[in-house]
Short mmCIF file of C-alpha atoms and ligand atoms in Angstrom, two decimals:
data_model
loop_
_atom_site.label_atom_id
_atom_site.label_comp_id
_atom_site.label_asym_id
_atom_site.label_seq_id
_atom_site.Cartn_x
_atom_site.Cartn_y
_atom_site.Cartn_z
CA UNK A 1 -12.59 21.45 14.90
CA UNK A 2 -12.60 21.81 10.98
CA UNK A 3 -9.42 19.49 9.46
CA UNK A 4 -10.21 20.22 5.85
CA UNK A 5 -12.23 23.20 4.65
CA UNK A 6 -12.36 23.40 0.72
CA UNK A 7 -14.36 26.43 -0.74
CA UNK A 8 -15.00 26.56 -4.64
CA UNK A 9 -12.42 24.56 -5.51
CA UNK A 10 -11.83 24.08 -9.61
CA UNK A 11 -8.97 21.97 -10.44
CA UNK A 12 -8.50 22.26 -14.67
CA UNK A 13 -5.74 20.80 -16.65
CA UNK A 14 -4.33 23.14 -19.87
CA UNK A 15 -4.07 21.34 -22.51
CA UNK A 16 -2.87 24.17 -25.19
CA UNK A 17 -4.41 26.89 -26.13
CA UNK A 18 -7.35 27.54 -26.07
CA UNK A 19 -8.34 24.05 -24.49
CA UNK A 20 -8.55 23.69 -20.94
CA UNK A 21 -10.10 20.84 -19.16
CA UNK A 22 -11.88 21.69 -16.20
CA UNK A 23 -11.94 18.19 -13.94
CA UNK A 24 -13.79 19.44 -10.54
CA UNK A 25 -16.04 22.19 -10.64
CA UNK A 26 -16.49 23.66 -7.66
CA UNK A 27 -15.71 21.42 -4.70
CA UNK A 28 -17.20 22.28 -0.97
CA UNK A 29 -16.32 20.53 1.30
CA UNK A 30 -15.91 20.55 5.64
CA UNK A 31 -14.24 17.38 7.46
CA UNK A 32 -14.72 17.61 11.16
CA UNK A 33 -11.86 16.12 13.38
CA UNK A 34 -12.14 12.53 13.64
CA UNK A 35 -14.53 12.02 11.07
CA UNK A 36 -14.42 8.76 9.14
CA UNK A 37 -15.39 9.59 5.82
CA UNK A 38 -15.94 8.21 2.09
CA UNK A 39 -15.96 9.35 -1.18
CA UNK A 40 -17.20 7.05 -3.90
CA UNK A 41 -17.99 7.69 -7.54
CA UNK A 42 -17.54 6.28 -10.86
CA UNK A 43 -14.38 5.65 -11.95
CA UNK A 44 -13.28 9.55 -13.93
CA UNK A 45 -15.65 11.38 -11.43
CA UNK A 46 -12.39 13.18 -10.55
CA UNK A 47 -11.96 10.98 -6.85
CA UNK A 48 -7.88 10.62 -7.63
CA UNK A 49 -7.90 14.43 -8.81
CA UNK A 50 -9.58 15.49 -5.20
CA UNK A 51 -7.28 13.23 -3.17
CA UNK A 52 -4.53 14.72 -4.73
CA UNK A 53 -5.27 17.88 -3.26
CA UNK A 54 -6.50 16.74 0.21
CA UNK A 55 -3.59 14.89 0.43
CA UNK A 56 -1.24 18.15 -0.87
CA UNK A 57 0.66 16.65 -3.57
CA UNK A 58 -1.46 18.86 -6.18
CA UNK A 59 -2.86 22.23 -6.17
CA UNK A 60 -6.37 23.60 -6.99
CA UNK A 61 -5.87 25.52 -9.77
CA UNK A 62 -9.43 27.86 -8.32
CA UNK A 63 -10.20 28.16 -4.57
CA UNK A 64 -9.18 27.81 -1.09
CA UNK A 65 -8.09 24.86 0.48
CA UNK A 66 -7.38 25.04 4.70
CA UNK A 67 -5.61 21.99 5.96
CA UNK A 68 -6.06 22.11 9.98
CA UNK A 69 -6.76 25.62 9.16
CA UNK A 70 -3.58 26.43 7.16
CA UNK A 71 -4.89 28.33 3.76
CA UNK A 72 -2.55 25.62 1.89
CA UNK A 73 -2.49 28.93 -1.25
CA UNK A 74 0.25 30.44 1.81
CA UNK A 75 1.90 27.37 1.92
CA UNK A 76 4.99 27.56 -1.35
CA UNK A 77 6.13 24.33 -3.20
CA UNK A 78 9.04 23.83 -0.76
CA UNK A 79 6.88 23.86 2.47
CA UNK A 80 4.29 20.86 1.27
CA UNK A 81 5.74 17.72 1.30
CA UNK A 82 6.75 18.59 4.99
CA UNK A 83 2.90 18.89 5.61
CA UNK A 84 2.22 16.00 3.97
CA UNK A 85 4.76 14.36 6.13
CA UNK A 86 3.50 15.74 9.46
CA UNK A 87 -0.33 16.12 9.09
CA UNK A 88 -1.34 12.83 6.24
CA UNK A 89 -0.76 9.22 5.97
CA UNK A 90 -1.17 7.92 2.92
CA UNK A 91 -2.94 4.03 2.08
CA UNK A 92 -2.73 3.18 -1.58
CA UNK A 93 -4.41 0.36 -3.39
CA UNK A 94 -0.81 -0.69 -4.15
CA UNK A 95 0.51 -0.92 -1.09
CA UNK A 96 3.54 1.61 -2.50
CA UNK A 97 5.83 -0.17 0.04
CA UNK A 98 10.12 -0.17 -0.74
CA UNK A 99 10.56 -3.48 -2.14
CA UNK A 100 14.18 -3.68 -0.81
CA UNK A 101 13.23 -2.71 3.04
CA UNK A 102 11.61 -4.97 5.94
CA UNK A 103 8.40 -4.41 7.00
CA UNK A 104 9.47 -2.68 10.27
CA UNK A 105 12.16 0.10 8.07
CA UNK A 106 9.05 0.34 5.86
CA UNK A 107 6.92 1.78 8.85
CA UNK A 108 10.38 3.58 9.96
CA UNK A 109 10.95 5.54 7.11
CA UNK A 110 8.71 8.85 7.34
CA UNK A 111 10.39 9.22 10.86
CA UNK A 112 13.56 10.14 9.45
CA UNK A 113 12.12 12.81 7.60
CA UNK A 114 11.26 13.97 11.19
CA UNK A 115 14.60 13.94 12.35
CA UNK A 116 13.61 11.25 15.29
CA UNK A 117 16.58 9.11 16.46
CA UNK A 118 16.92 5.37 15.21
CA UNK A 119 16.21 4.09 18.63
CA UNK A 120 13.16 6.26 18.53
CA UNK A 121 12.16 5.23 15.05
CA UNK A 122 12.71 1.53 16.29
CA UNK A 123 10.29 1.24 18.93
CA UNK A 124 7.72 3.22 16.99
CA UNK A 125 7.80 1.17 14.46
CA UNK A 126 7.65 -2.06 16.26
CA UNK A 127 4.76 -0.68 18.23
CA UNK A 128 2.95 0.17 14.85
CA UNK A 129 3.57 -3.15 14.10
CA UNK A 130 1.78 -4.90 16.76
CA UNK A 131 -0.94 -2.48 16.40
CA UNK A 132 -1.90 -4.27 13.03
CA UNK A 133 -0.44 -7.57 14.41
CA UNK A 134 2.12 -7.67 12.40
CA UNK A 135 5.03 -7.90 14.81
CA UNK A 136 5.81 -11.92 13.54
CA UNK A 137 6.37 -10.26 9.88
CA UNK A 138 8.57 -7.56 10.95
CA UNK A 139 12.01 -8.47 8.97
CA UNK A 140 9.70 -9.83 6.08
CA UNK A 141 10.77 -8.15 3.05
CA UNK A 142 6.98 -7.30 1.06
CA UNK A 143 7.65 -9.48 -1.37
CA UNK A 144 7.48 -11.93 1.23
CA UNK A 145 3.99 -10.76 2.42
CA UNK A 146 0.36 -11.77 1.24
CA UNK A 147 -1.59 -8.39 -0.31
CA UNK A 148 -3.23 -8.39 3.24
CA UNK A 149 -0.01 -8.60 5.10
CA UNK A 150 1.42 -5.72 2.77
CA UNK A 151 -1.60 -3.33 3.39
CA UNK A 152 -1.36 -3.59 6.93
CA UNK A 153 2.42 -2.55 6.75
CA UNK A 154 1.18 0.12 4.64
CA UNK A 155 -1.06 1.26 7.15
CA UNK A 156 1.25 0.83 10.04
CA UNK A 157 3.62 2.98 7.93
CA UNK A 158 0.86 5.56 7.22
CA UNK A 159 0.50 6.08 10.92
CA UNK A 160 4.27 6.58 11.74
CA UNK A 161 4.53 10.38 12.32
CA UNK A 162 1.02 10.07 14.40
CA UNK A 163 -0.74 12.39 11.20
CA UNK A 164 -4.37 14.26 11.62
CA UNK A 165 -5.65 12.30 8.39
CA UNK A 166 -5.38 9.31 6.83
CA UNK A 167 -6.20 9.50 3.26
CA UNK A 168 -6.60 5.60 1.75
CA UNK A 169 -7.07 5.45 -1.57
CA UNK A 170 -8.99 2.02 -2.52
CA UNK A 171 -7.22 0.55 0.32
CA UNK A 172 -8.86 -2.84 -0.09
CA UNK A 173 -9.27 -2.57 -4.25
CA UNK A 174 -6.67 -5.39 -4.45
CA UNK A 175 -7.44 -7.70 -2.02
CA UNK A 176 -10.07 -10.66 -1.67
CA UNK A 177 -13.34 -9.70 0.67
CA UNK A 178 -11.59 -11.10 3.69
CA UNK A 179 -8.69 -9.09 3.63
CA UNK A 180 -10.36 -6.38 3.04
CA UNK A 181 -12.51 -6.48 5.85
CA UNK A 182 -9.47 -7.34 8.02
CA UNK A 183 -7.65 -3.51 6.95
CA UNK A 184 -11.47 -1.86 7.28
CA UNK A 185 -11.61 -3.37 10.42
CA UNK A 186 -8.63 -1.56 11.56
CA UNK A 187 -9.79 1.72 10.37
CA UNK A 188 -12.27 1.46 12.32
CA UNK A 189 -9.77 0.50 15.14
CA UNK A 190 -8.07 4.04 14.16
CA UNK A 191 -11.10 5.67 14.35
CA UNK A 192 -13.01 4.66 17.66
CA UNK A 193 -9.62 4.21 19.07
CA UNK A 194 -7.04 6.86 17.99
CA UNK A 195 -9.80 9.18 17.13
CA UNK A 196 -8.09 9.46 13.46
CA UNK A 197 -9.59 11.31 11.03
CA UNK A 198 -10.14 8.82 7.77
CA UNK A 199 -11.17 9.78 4.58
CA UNK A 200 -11.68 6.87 2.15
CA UNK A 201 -11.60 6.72 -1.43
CA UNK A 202 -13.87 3.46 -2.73
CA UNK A 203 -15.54 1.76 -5.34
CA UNK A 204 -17.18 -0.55 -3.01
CA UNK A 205 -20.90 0.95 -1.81
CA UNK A 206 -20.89 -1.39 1.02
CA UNK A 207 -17.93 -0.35 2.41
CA UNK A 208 -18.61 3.23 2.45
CA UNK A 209 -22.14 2.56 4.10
CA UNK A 210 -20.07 1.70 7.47
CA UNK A 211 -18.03 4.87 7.48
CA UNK A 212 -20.06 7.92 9.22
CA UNK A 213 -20.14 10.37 6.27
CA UNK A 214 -20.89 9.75 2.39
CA UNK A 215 -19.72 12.22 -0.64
CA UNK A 216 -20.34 11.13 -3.93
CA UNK A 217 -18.94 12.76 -6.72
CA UNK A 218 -19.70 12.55 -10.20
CA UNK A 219 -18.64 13.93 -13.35
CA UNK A 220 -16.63 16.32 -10.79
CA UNK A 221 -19.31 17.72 -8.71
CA UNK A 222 -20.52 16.88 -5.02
CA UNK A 223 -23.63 15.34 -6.00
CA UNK A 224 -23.89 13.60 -2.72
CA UNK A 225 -23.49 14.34 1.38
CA UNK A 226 -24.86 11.79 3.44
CA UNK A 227 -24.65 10.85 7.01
CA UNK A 228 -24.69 6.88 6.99
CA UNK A 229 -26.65 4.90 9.93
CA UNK A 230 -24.77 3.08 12.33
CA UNK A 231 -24.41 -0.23 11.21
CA UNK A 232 -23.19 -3.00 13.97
CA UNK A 233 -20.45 -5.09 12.80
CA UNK A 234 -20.05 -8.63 13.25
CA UNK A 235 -17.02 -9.87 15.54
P1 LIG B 1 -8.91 5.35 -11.20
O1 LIG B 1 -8.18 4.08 -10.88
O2 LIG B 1 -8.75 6.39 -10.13
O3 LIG B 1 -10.30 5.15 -11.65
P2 LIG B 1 -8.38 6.37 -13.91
O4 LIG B 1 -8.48 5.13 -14.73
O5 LIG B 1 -9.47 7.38 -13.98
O6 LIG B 1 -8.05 5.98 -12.40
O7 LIG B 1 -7.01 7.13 -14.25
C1 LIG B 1 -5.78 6.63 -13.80
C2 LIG B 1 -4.79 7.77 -13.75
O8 LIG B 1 -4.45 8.20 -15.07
C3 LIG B 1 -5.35 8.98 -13.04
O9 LIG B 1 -4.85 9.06 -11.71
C4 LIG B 1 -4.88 10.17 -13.84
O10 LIG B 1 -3.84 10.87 -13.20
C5 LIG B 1 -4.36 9.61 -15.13
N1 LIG B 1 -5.18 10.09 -16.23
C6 LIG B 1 -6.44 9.74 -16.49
N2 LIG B 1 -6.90 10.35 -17.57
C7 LIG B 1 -5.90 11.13 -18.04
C8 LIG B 1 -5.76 12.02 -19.13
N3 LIG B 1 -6.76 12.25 -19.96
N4 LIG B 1 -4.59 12.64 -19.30
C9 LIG B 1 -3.60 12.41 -18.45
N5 LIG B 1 -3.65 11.60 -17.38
C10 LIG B 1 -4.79 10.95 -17.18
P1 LIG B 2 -11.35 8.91 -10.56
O1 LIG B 2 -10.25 8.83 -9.54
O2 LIG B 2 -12.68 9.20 -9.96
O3 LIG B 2 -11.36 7.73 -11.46
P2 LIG B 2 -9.70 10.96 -11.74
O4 LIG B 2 -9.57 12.04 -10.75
O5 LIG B 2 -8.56 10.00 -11.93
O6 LIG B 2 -11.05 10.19 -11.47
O7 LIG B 2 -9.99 11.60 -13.15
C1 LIG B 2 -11.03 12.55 -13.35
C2 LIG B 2 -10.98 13.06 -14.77
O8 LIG B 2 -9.79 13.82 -14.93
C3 LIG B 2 -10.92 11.97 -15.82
O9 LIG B 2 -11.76 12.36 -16.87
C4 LIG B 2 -9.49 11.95 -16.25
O10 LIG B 2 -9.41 11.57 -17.61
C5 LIG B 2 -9.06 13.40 -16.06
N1 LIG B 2 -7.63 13.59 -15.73
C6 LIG B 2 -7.01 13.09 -14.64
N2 LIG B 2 -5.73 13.45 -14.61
C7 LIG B 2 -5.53 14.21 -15.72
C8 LIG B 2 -4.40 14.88 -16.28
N3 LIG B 2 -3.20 14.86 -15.70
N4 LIG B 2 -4.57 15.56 -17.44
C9 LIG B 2 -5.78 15.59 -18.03
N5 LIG B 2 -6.88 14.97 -17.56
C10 LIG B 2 -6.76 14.29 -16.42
#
């Protein structure tokens, strides 16, 4: 099944007349269920600009976009951030995490927004927890956490309402090689495991070459589809 059809999608920015900046040109693109793909590309090749509209917090200003085959052009302003809540979990290079909140209300949060009870939201969480073995940490507020630490929170939290997608954005861009093998390694958990579908955002070549699928974009174009080998990894 197709999670993410994009057809001739052109997202420009106006900057007064009679300037407009066109930043993708044209985007096709088909994610299969429980694909784990990459996108990599220069830094300005328009990667953020994409993942904002995969992830639904922008719209294409040319094209059609079908999230789990929902044309998202049906879906109005009020309707998105619901679908961002149900169908995407979001990984940032920055973790993003509430400063003020433990680890285990940071991985309860999107479940309010789903209207699950606190005993529900409780168990989930702590179950999210242990799945990136972080149950030890789970009344550590982030400040209290190593960048590691925080990203696996982040993850844990990004899998709280059970979404399609997970759309990480240089997930591992601020941590040390370790780490970030530690949070690929548990994408790749998601994947072979949870069947997730993961599309990740990276500078690092390397890193992509383990996921199944390679896009490369530059200069806003697709100038790059590629179907990676199978690479065995250590461990
Ligand atoms: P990245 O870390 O993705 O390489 P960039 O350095 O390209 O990010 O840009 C950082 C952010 O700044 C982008 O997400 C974009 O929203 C914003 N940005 C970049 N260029 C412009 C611009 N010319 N006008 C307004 N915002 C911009
Ligand atoms: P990447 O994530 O690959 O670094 P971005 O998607 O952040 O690339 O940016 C792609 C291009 O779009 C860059 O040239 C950037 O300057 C431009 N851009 C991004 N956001 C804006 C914006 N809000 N207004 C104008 N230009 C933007």
């Amino acid at each position: 099944k197709k999670i993410i059809e994009m057809r001739g999608i052109v997202k420009s920015y106006y900057l007064g007349t009679p300037n407009e900046l066109e930043i993708l040109h044209g985007i096709d693109l088909d994610v299969y269920e429980g694909e784990f793909l990459s996108i990599v590309g220069p830094s300005g090749s328009g990667k953020s600009t994409l993942m904002n509209i995969l992830g639904a917090l922008d719209r294409p200003t040319q094209g059609h976009f079908f999230l789990d085959q929902l044309p998202m052009e049906n879906v109005k302003d009020e309707g998105l951030s619901k679908i961002r809540n149900e169908k995407i979990g979001f990984v940032f290079q920055t973790f993003n995490l509430i400063p003020r909140s433990s680890a285990l209300n940071n991985v309860a949060l999107p479940m309010l927004y789903g209207g699950k009870s606190r005993s529900v939201r409780t168990k989930r969480a702590k179950e999210l927890l242990e799945l990136v073995d972080m149950t030890a940490r789970s009344h550590h507020r982030p400040n209290e956490l190593s960048g590691g630490q925080k990203q696996r929170v982040a993850i844990a939290r990004a899998m709280a309402n059970d979404p399609a997608i997970i759309l990480a954005d240089e997930p591992t861009g601020a941590l040390d090689t370790h780490t970030g093998r530690m949070v690929m390694d548990i994408f790749h958990r998601l994947h072979q495991e949870q069947g997730k579908t993961i599309i990740l955002i990276t500078h690092n070549t390397e890193l992509a070459l383990e996921t199944e699928r390679t896009i490369r974009l530059k200069d806003g174009s697709i100038v790059e589809n590629k179907i990676n080998e199978k690479i065995q990894l250590e461990g």
